[in-house]
Short mmCIF file of C-alpha atoms and ligand atoms in Angstrom, two decimals:
data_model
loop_
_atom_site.label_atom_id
_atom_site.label_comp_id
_atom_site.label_asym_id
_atom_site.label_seq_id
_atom_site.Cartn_x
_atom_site.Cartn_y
_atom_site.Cartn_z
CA UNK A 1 81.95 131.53 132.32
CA UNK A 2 81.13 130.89 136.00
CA UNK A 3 81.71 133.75 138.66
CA UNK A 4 80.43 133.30 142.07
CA UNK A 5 80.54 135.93 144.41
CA UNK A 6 79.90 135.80 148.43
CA UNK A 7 77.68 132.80 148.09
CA UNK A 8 75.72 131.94 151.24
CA UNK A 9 73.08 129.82 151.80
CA UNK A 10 71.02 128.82 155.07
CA UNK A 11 68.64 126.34 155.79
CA UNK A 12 66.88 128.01 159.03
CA UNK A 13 69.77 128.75 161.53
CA UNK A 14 72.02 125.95 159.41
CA UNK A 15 74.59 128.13 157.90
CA UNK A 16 75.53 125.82 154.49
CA UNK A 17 77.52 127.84 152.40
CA UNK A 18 79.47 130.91 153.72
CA UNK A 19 80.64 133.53 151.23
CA UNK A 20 81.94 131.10 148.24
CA UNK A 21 83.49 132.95 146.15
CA UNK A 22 84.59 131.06 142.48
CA UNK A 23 85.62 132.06 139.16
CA UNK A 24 85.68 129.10 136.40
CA UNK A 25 86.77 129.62 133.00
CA UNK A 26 85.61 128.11 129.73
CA UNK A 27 86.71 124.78 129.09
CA UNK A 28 87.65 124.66 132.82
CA UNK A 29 86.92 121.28 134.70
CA UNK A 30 86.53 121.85 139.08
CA UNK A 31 85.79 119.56 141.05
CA UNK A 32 84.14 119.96 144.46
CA UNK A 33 85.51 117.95 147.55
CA UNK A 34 84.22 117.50 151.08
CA UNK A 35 82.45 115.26 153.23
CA UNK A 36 79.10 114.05 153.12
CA UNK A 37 76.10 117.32 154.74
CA UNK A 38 79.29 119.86 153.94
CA UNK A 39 77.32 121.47 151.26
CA UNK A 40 78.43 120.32 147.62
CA UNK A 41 75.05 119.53 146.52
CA UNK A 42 73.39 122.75 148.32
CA UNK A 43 76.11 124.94 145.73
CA UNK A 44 75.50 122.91 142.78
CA UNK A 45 71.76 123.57 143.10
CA UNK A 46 72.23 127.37 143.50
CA UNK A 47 74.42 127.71 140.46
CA UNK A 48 70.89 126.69 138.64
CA UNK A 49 68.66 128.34 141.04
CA UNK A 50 67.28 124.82 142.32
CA UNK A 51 67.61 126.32 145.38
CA UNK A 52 67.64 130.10 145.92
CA UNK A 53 70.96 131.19 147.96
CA UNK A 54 70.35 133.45 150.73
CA UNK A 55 72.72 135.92 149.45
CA UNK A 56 75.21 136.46 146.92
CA UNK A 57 75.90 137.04 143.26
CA UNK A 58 75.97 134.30 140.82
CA UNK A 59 76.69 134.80 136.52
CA UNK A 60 76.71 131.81 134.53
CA UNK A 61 77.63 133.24 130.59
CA UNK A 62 75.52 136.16 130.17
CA UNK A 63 73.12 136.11 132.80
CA UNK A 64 73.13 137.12 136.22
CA UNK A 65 71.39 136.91 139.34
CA UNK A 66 71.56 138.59 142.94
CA UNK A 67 70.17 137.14 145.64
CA UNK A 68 67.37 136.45 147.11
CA UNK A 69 65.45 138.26 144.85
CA UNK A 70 65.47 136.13 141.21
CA UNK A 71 63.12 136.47 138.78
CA UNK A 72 61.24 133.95 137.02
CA UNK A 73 62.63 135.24 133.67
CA UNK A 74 66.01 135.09 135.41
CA UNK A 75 65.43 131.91 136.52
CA UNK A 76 64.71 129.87 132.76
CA UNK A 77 67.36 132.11 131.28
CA UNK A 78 69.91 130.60 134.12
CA UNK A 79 68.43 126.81 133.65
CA UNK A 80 68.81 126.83 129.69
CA UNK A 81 72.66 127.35 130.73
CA UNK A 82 72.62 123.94 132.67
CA UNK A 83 72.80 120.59 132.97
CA UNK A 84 72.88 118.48 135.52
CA UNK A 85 73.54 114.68 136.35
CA UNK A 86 72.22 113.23 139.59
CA UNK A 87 73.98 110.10 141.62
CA UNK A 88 70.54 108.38 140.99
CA UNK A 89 70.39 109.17 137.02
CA UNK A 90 66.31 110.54 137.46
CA UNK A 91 65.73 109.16 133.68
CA UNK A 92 61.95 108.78 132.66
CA UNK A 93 61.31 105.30 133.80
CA UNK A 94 57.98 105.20 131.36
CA UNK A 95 60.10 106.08 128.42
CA UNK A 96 62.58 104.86 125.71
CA UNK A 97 66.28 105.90 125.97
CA UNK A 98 65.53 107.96 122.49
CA UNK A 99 62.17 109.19 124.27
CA UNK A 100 64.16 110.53 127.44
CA UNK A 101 67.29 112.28 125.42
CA UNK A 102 64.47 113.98 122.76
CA UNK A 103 62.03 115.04 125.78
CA UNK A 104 63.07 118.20 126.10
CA UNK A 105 64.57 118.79 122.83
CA UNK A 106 61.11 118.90 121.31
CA UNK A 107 59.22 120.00 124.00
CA UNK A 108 61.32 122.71 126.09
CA UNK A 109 63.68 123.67 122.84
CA UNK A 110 61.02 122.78 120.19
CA UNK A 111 63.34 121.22 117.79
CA UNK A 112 61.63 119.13 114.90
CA UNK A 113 61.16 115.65 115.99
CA UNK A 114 63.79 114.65 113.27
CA UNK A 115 66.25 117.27 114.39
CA UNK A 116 66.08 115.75 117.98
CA UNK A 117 66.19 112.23 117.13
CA UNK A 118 69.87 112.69 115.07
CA UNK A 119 71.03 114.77 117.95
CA UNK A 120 70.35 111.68 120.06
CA UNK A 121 71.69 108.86 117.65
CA UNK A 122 74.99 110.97 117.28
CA UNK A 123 75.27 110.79 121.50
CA UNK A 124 74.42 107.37 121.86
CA UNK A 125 76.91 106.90 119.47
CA UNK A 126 79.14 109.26 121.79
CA UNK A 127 78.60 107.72 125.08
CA UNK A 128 78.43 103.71 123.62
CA UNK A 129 74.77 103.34 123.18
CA UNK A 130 73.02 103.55 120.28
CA UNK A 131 72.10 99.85 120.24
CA UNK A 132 70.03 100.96 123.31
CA UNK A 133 67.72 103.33 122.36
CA UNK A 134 64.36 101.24 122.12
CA UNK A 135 65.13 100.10 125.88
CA UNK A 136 63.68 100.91 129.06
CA UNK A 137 65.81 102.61 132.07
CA UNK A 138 64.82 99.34 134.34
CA UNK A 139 66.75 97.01 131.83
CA UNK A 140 69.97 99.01 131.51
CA UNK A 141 73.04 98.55 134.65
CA UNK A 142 73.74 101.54 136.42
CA UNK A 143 76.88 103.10 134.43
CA UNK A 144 73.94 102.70 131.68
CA UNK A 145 71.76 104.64 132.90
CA UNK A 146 74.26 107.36 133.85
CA UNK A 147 75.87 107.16 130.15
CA UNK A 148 72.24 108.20 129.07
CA UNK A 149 71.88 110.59 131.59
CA UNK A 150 74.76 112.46 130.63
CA UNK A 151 73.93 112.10 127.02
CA UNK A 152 70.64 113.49 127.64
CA UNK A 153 72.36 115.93 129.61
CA UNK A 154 74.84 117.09 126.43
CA UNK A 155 71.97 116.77 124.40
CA UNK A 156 70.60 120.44 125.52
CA UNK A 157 73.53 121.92 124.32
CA UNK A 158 74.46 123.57 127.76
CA UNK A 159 77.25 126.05 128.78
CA UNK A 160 77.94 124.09 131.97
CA UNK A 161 77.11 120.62 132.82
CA UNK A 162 76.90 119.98 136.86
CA UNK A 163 77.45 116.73 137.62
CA UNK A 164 76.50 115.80 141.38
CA UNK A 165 78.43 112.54 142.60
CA UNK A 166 77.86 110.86 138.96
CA UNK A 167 79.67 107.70 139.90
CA UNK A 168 78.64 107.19 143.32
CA UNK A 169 75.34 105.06 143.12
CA UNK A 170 77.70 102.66 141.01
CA UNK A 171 79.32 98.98 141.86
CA UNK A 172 82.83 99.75 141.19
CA UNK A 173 83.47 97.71 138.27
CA UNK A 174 81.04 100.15 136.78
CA UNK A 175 82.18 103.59 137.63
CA UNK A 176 85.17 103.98 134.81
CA UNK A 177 82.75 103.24 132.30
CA UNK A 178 80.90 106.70 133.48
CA UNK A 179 84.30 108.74 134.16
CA UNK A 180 85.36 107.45 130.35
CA UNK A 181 82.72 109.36 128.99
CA UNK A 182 82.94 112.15 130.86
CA UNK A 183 86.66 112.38 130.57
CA UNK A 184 86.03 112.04 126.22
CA UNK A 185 83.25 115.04 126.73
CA UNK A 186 85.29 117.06 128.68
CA UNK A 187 88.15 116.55 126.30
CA UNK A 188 86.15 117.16 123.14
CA UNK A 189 84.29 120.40 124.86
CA UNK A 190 87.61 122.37 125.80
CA UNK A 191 88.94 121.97 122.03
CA UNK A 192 85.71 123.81 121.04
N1 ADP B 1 66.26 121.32 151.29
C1 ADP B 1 66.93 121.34 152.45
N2 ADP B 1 66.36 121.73 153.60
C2 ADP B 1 67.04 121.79 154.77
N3 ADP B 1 68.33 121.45 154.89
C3 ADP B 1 68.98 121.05 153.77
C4 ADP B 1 68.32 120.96 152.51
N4 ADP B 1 69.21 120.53 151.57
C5 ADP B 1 70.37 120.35 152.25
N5 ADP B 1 70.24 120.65 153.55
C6 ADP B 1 71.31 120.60 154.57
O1 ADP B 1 72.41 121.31 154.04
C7 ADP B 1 73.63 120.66 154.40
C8 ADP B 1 74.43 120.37 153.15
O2 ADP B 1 73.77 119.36 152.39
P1 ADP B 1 74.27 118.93 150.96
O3 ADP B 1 74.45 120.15 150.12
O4 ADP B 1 73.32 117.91 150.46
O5 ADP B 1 75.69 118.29 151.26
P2 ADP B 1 76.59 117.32 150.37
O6 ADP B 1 76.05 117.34 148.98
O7 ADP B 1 77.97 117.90 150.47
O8 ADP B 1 76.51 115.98 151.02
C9 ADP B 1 73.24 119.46 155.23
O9 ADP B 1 73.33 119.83 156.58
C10 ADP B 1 71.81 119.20 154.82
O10 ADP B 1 71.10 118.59 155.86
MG1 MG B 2 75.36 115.85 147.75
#
């Protein structure tokens, strides 16, 4: 599903990532460890081409890129394959919890309104909040906000979901709340 091969990435002389090499199966869960600047975030964002890596091979499904040279066709192929989930959630502060998850359901994947809207209502049912969907992101708590994000996240139908320190912008009482749901979608994705 995910094969990465002799990964490197620099920012100017800072040598981030030096010839990763990974191979991650279908229904497989990794998780990335390492201290804060050591270059989790920096791989994350060159699986989707958020940043391009200096050098290296990277195939996500059926699409493949070597670096540096990517091309823009490359490029949206590689991004429909993802989703991702930020530490600070990035919802659409100006917009409903139905408006954010249908966004780019009816804009990017142009799904009928209708079609997008029951997508949504059956993962704020998933993730706990489908009594939420008329509020704003500044009245929802933090494991909230991330429960949306990650529904919005599901909601494109991805191959891989890249979650980048999901729970760490969270008071503790609030981070099992997150892991809950992304233990059940984990769960429910490796049955498939
Ligand atoms: N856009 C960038 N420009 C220059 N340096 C960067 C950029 N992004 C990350 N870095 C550097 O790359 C290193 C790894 O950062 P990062 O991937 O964010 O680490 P982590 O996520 O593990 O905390 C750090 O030294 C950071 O300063
Ligand atoms: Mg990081």
């Amino acid at each position: 599903m995910i094969k990465v091969e002799g990964l490197n990435k620099k920012f100017g002389s800072n040598e981030v990532l030096k010839q990763i090499d990974l191979d991650i199966e279908q229904g497989e869960t990794i998780t990335i460890l390492g201290p804060s600047g050591s270059g989790k975030s920096t791989l994350l964002r060159c699986l989707n081409l958020l940043e391009t890596p200096t050098k290296g091979t990277v195939t996500i499904d059926d699409v493949t890129y070597t670096a540096p040279k990517v091309s823009k066709k490359t490029t949206l192929q590689l991004r429909r394959k993802t989703a991702m989930v930020f530490q600070s959630y990035n919802l659409f502060e100006n917009m409903t919890v139905l408006q954010n998850i249908i966004e780019a359901l009816v804009t990017v994947q142009k799904q009928s309104k209708k079609e997008a809207v029951q997508t949504a209502y059956d993962l704020l049912d998933k993730v706990g909040l489908r009594d939420k969907e008329n509020a704003y992101p500044h009245s929802l708590s933090g494991g909230q906000k991330q429960r949306i994000a990650i529904a919005r996240a599901l909601a494109l139908n991805p191959k891989v979901i890249l979650f980048d320190e999901p729970t760490s912008a969270l008071d503790p009482e609030l981070v099992d709340e997150v892991l809950n749901v992304i233990k059940t979608v984990v769960k429910q994705k490796s049955q498939r």
